[in-house]
XYZ file of C-alpha atoms in Angstrom:
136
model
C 137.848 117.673 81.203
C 136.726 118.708 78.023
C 137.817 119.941 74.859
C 137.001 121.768 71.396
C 138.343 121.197 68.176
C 137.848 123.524 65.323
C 137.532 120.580 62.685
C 135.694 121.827 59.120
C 133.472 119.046 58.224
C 132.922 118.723 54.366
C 129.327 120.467 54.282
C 130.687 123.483 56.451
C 128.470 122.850 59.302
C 130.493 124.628 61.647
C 133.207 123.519 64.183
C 132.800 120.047 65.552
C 132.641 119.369 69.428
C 134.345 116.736 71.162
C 134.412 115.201 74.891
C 136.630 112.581 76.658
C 134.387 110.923 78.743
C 136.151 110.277 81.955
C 134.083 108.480 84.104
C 134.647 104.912 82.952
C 138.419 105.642 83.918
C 137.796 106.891 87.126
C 135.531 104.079 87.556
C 138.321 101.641 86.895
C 140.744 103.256 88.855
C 138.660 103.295 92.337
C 138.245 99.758 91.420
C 141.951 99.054 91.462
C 142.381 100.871 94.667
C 139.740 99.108 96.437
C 141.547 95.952 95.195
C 145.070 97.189 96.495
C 143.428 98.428 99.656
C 141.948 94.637 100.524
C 145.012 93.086 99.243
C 147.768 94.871 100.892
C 147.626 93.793 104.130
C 147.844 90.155 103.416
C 151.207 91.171 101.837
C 152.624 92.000 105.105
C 151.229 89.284 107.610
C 153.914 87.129 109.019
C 153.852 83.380 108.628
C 154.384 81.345 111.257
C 156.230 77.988 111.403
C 157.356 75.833 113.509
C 160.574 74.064 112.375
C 162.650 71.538 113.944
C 165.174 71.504 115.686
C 168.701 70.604 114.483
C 170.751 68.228 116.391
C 174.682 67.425 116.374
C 174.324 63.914 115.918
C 174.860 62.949 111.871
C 172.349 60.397 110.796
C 173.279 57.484 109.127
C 172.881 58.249 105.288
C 171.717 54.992 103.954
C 169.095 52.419 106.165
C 170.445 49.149 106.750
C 169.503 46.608 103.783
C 168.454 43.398 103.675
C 168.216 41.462 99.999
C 165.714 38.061 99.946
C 165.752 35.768 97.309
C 163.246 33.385 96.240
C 164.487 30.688 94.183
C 162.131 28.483 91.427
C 162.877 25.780 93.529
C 161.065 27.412 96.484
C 164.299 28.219 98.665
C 165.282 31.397 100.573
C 168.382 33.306 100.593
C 168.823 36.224 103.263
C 172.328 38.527 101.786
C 172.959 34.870 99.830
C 173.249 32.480 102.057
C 170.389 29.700 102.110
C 167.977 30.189 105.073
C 165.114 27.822 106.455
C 161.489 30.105 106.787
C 161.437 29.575 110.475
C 165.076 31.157 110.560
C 163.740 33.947 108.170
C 161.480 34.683 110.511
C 163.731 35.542 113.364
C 166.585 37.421 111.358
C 163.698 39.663 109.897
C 162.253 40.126 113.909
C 165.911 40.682 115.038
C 166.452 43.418 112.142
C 163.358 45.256 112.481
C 163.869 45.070 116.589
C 167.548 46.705 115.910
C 166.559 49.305 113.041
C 162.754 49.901 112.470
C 164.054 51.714 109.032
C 166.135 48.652 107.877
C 164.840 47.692 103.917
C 164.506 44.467 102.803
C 164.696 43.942 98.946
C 162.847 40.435 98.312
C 164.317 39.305 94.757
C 161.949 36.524 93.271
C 163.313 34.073 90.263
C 161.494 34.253 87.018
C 159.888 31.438 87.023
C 159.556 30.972 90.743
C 155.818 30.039 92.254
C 153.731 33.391 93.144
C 153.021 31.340 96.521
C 156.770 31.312 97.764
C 156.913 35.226 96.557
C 153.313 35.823 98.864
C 155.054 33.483 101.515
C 158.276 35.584 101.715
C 155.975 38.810 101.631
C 153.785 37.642 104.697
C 156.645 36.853 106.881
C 158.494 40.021 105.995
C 155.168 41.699 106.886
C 154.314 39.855 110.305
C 158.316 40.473 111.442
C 157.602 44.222 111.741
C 159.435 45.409 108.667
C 157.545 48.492 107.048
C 160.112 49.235 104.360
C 159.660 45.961 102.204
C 160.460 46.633 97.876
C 160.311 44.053 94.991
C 163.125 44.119 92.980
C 164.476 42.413 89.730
């Protein structure tokens, strides 16, 4: 597509010729249908999923929790009452055995020794608890 223009140039040359080049445009535009033409079908493929099933039962919101205190003096409380390690031991077995998901929260004194806190963290580890936090 081409055109003329009758344009007087200051020294009277005669009328001035100009052309739209149109190639780079077409260029560009078979380059943007290529790109539509690859792309386009990955628009439309389904995606497949496999979801779970729902069930009737309601779960229980909230695991059951278990607080652990470690006083500066060394001694253990299990929900605040004073417990021996040995006993420790078997409450944290029995909860774990009952609910795998039960937490225990182990609550360590400010100035209690870093051994009693390691102590309290290897039994709650070797009872089969997996959900074990450190609180303040």
């Amino acid at each position: 597509m081409a055109f003329s223009a009758a344009a007087s140039t200051g020294s009277g040359s005669g009328p001035a010729l100009a052309e739209i080049n149109i190639t780079p445009l077409v260029d560009v535009m078979l380059v943007l249908l290529v790109i539509f033409m690859v792309t386009a079908p990955m628009l439309s493929r389904p995606l497949q999923l496999s979801l779970p099933q729902s069930s009737d039962q309601v779960s229980p919101l909230k695991p059951r929790q278990l607080d652990l205190a470690v006083a500066a003096d060394g001694s253990l409380r299990l929900d605040d009452r004073p417990i021996a390690a040995a006993e420790l031991q078997r409450q944290l077995e029995e909860a774990a055995s009952a609910d795998p998901d039960t937490l225990l929260r182990i609550r360590a004194a400010g100035d209690a020794d870093y051994q009693q806190l390691v102590a309290a963290l290897a039994l709650a580890r070797n009872s089969g608890l997996m959900q074990i936090g450190l609180a303040r």
